[in-house]
Short mmCIF file of C-alpha atoms in Angstrom, two decimals:
data_model
loop_
_atom_site.label_atom_id
_atom_site.label_comp_id
_atom_site.label_asym_id
_atom_site.label_seq_id
_atom_site.Cartn_x
_atom_site.Cartn_y
_atom_site.Cartn_z
CA UNK P 174 -0.07 0.10 -0.25
CA UNK P 175 2.55 2.39 1.08
CA UNK P 176 4.85 0.82 -1.67
CA UNK P 177 5.33 3.96 -3.58
CA UNK P 178 6.63 5.90 -1.18
CA UNK P 179 9.67 3.93 -1.44
CA UNK P 180 9.77 4.13 -5.42
CA UNK P 181 12.23 6.75 -7.55
CA UNK P 182 8.89 9.27 -8.70
CA UNK P 183 8.47 9.88 -5.26
CA UNK P 184 12.43 11.21 -4.38
CA UNK P 185 10.94 14.97 -6.16
CA UNK P 186 8.11 15.09 -2.66
CA UNK P 187 10.59 14.28 -0.40
CA UNK P 188 12.88 16.66 -1.67
CA UNK P 189 10.04 19.37 -1.94
CA UNK P 190 9.16 18.51 1.98
CA UNK P 191 12.67 18.43 3.41
CA UNK P 192 13.95 21.81 1.65
CA UNK P 193 13.60 25.50 2.56
CA UNK P 194 11.25 26.83 2.94
CA UNK P 195 8.73 23.91 3.04
CA UNK P 196 10.61 22.53 5.70
CA UNK P 197 9.07 25.03 8.34
CA UNK P 198 5.73 23.81 7.29
CA UNK P 199 6.46 19.98 7.36
CA UNK P 200 7.94 20.52 10.89
CA UNK P 201 4.88 22.73 12.20
CA UNK P 202 2.77 20.01 10.65
CA UNK P 203 4.56 17.34 12.25
CA UNK P 204 4.15 19.11 15.41
CA UNK P 205 0.65 19.71 15.33
CA UNK P 206 -0.24 15.48 14.04
CA UNK P 207 1.85 14.95 17.05
CA UNK P 208 0.35 17.06 19.06
CA UNK P 209 -3.47 15.55 18.42
CA UNK P 210 -2.33 12.01 18.64
CA UNK P 211 -1.29 12.76 22.49
CA UNK P 212 -3.94 14.33 23.10
CA UNK P 213 -6.38 11.90 21.79
CA UNK P 214 -4.32 9.48 24.10
CA UNK P 215 -5.18 12.01 26.75
CA UNK P 216 -1.88 12.62 27.71
CA UNK P 217 -2.17 16.27 27.59
CA UNK P 218 -5.31 18.26 27.52
CA UNK P 219 -6.68 19.13 24.14
CA UNK P 220 -7.26 23.19 24.62
CA UNK P 221 -3.56 22.96 26.34
CA UNK P 222 -2.69 25.99 23.77
CA UNK P 223 -5.99 27.99 24.43
CA UNK P 224 -5.82 31.75 26.14
CA UNK P 225 -8.27 34.02 26.83
CA UNK P 226 -9.13 36.21 23.94
CA UNK P 227 -11.71 38.89 23.92
CA UNK P 228 -14.15 39.54 21.67
CA UNK P 229 -13.79 41.21 18.40
CA UNK P 230 -16.03 44.02 19.66
CA UNK P 231 -14.47 44.68 22.95
CA UNK P 232 -11.47 46.76 22.98
CA UNK P 233 -7.89 44.99 23.84
CA UNK P 234 -5.83 47.05 26.14
CA UNK P 235 -2.47 47.13 24.78
CA UNK P 236 -1.09 50.33 25.70
CA UNK P 237 2.52 49.97 27.31
CA UNK P 238 1.84 51.36 30.68
CA UNK P 239 -0.70 49.15 31.36
CA UNK P 240 1.87 46.30 31.29
CA UNK P 241 2.02 44.96 27.58
CA UNK P 242 2.94 40.84 27.80
CA UNK P 243 3.45 38.33 24.91
CA UNK P 244 0.29 37.15 25.03
CA UNK P 245 -1.83 40.63 24.69
CA UNK P 246 0.94 40.79 21.72
CA UNK P 247 -0.47 37.19 20.33
CA UNK P 248 -3.94 38.06 21.20
CA UNK P 249 -4.02 41.29 19.61
CA UNK P 250 -2.63 39.33 16.18
CA UNK P 251 -5.11 36.28 16.42
CA UNK P 252 -8.47 39.37 16.55
CA UNK P 253 -7.08 41.56 14.05
CA UNK P 254 -6.79 38.42 11.10
CA UNK P 255 -9.99 37.01 12.59
CA UNK P 256 -8.09 33.86 14.70
CA UNK P 257 -11.15 33.49 17.36
CA UNK P 258 -14.10 31.95 18.59
CA UNK P 259 -12.49 28.17 18.04
CA UNK P 260 -9.94 26.45 19.80
CA UNK P 261 -6.27 28.01 19.11
CA UNK P 262 -5.23 24.07 18.39
CA UNK P 263 -7.71 23.84 15.63
CA UNK P 264 -6.62 26.88 14.07
CA UNK P 265 -2.91 26.11 14.35
CA UNK P 266 -3.76 22.80 12.84
CA UNK P 267 -5.43 24.65 9.88
CA UNK P 268 -2.27 27.52 9.39
CA UNK P 269 -0.18 24.47 9.48
CA UNK P 270 -1.56 22.10 6.61
CA UNK P 271 -2.79 25.36 4.30
CA UNK P 272 0.78 26.69 4.66
CA UNK P 273 2.64 23.37 3.79
CA UNK P 274 0.52 22.93 0.99
CA UNK P 275 0.45 26.27 -0.58
CA UNK P 276 4.43 26.39 0.25
CA UNK P 277 4.50 22.42 -1.29
CA UNK P 278 3.51 24.00 -4.69
CA UNK P 279 4.91 27.56 -4.78
CA UNK P 280 8.66 25.43 -4.16
CA UNK P 281 7.34 22.70 -6.73
CA UNK P 282 6.76 24.96 -9.29
CA UNK P 283 8.88 28.77 -8.62
CA UNK P 284 11.53 27.78 -6.72
CA UNK P 285 12.74 25.25 -9.41
CA UNK P 286 13.23 28.01 -11.69
CA UNK P 287 16.04 29.85 -9.13
CA UNK P 288 19.82 28.53 -9.36
CA UNK P 289 20.72 26.68 -6.31
CA UNK P 290 22.40 27.62 -3.27
CA UNK P 291 21.81 31.21 -1.68
CA UNK P 292 19.63 32.29 -4.22
CA UNK P 293 17.13 29.42 -3.31
CA UNK P 294 17.11 30.94 0.54
CA UNK P 295 16.88 34.04 -0.70
CA UNK P 296 14.40 33.78 -2.54
CA UNK P 297 13.12 31.52 0.01
CA UNK P 298 12.23 33.96 2.55
CA UNK P 299 9.49 36.05 0.98
CA UNK P 300 7.87 32.66 -0.45
CA UNK P 301 7.86 31.55 3.28
CA UNK P 302 6.29 34.95 4.17
CA UNK P 303 3.68 34.66 1.55
CA UNK P 304 2.68 31.15 2.30
CA UNK P 305 2.14 31.73 6.37
CA UNK P 306 0.11 35.02 5.12
CA UNK P 307 -1.96 33.22 2.64
CA UNK P 308 -2.88 30.43 4.79
CA UNK P 309 -3.83 32.57 7.81
CA UNK P 310 -6.60 34.46 5.64
CA UNK P 311 -7.45 30.95 4.48
CA UNK P 312 -7.81 29.79 7.82
CA UNK P 313 -9.92 32.96 9.18
CA UNK P 314 -12.59 32.39 6.18
CA UNK P 315 -12.20 29.10 7.15
CA UNK P 316 -13.54 29.69 10.96
CA UNK P 317 -15.72 32.10 10.42
CA UNK P 318 -18.70 30.21 9.85
CA UNK P 319 -18.15 27.80 12.43
CA UNK P 320 -17.21 30.40 14.91
CA UNK P 321 -20.60 30.76 16.28
CA UNK P 322 -21.58 26.75 16.18
CA UNK P 323 -18.34 26.57 19.02
CA UNK P 324 -19.94 29.55 20.89
CA UNK P 325 -23.61 28.16 21.06
CA UNK P 326 -22.50 24.29 21.71
CA UNK P 327 -20.21 25.74 24.66
CA UNK P 328 -23.34 27.65 26.25
CA UNK P 329 -25.70 24.74 25.31
CA UNK P 330 -22.93 22.58 27.36
CA UNK P 331 -22.65 24.05 30.05
CA UNK P 332 -26.07 24.34 31.00
CA UNK P 333 -27.10 20.69 30.51
CA UNK P 334 -23.22 19.22 32.09
CA UNK P 335 -23.59 20.85 35.42
CA UNK P 336 -24.50 18.19 38.39
CA UNK P 337 -23.48 14.81 35.65
CA UNK P 338 -21.15 12.71 36.21
CA UNK P 339 -17.73 12.02 33.69
CA UNK P 340 -15.01 9.96 33.40
CA UNK P 341 -11.27 10.79 33.85
CA UNK P 342 -9.58 10.71 30.75
CA UNK P 343 -6.30 12.30 31.74
CA UNK P 344 -4.02 10.59 33.66
CA UNK P 345 -4.74 12.30 36.33
CA UNK P 346 -6.86 15.58 37.38
CA UNK P 347 -5.85 17.55 40.09
CA UNK P 348 -6.12 21.61 40.96
CA UNK P 349 -4.15 22.31 37.59
CA UNK P 350 -4.54 19.87 35.20
CA UNK P 351 -7.44 17.11 33.73
CA UNK P 352 -9.84 16.26 31.37
CA UNK P 353 -13.35 14.51 31.49
CA UNK P 354 -14.90 12.85 29.11
CA UNK P 355 -19.12 13.01 29.66
CA UNK P 356 -20.95 10.58 27.79
CA UNK P 357 -23.83 12.19 25.62
CA UNK P 358 -25.27 9.41 23.40
CA UNK P 359 -22.46 10.39 20.30
CA UNK P 360 -18.92 10.42 20.51
CA UNK P 361 -18.91 12.08 24.29
CA UNK P 362 -18.09 15.26 25.80
CA UNK P 363 -13.69 15.62 26.59
CA UNK P 364 -14.37 19.00 29.13
CA UNK P 365 -11.66 20.40 31.06
CA UNK P 366 -11.93 19.92 34.65
CA UNK P 367 -10.02 20.40 38.04
CA UNK P 368 -10.13 19.01 41.28
CA UNK P 369 -10.00 21.54 44.11
CA UNK P 370 -7.31 22.20 46.98
CA UNK P 371 -4.92 18.70 47.04
CA UNK P 372 -7.74 15.86 46.06
CA UNK P 373 -6.41 14.13 43.10
CA UNK P 374 -8.09 11.56 40.50
CA UNK P 375 -6.91 8.86 38.38
CA UNK P 376 -8.06 8.22 34.74
CA UNK P 377 -11.46 6.08 34.68
CA UNK P 378 -12.02 7.47 38.61
CA UNK P 379 -15.92 8.84 38.36
CA UNK P 380 -16.25 12.67 38.61
CA UNK P 381 -19.60 15.21 39.31
CA UNK P 382 -19.26 18.58 37.17
CA UNK P 383 -19.89 20.45 40.15
CA UNK P 384 -19.62 24.58 38.73
CA UNK P 385 -18.18 26.27 35.55
CA UNK P 386 -15.49 29.20 35.59
CA UNK P 387 -16.13 30.93 32.36
CA UNK P 388 -13.01 33.04 32.73
CA UNK P 389 -10.34 29.77 32.83
CA UNK P 390 -13.16 27.25 30.77
CA UNK P 391 -12.74 24.93 33.02
CA UNK P 392 -15.13 22.69 35.84
CA UNK P 393 -14.82 21.85 39.08
CA UNK P 394 -15.21 17.98 40.12
CA UNK P 395 -15.96 16.45 42.85
CA UNK P 396 -16.05 12.38 43.43
CA UNK P 397 -19.57 11.33 43.39
CA UNK P 398 -19.27 9.74 46.80
CA UNK P 399 -19.38 12.96 47.89
CA UNK P 400 -21.91 14.75 45.62
CA UNK P 401 -23.88 12.06 46.75
CA UNK P 402 -22.61 12.93 50.76
CA UNK P 403 -21.24 9.17 51.24
#
């Protein structure tokens, strides 16, 4: 099935994905794939890269006197290009995928006309920047129509899951880390959860979703026994 990947006809493919500037997106895409594989196994949280981004209608304070941080700069960048309203991991996944595809074909059809050596790297820099910009623009267009779906789903989820039991899916749940899966009759809902104080849960434990923290997008959980008053 994969024998074609080992044939001589595939040599240009390997050369393109491992040459500058495509190698930048190849590495980026490999990191994204690795992240999703590890997240599916429950070793890290699915939204580990997420951070608070204000609504587009809101004002982002980037006054240096107010203590400008890297998070503020990144949030401002994402707002400017319409990269908000969906998990950051999905945004980065789209950028990596589209950037890799665009850069691959740009290198295949354009940089082949440039002499090898220093000129290849000099020509590759603007190609890299252009591909990154275009991939960001494409990602912004794609996530725009699905943004309301995430917001609506989040609001409906909060209303109906409080007080329900979920099963810990990560290696642990404490006051700094953890996810649980709530059976909803379908694929299940993966929720970011936190224990209270020094309490810890391990994978497979059953917990009850007690309250929701909107600012941190987390659910506080307690054990089923404690919730039942045992």
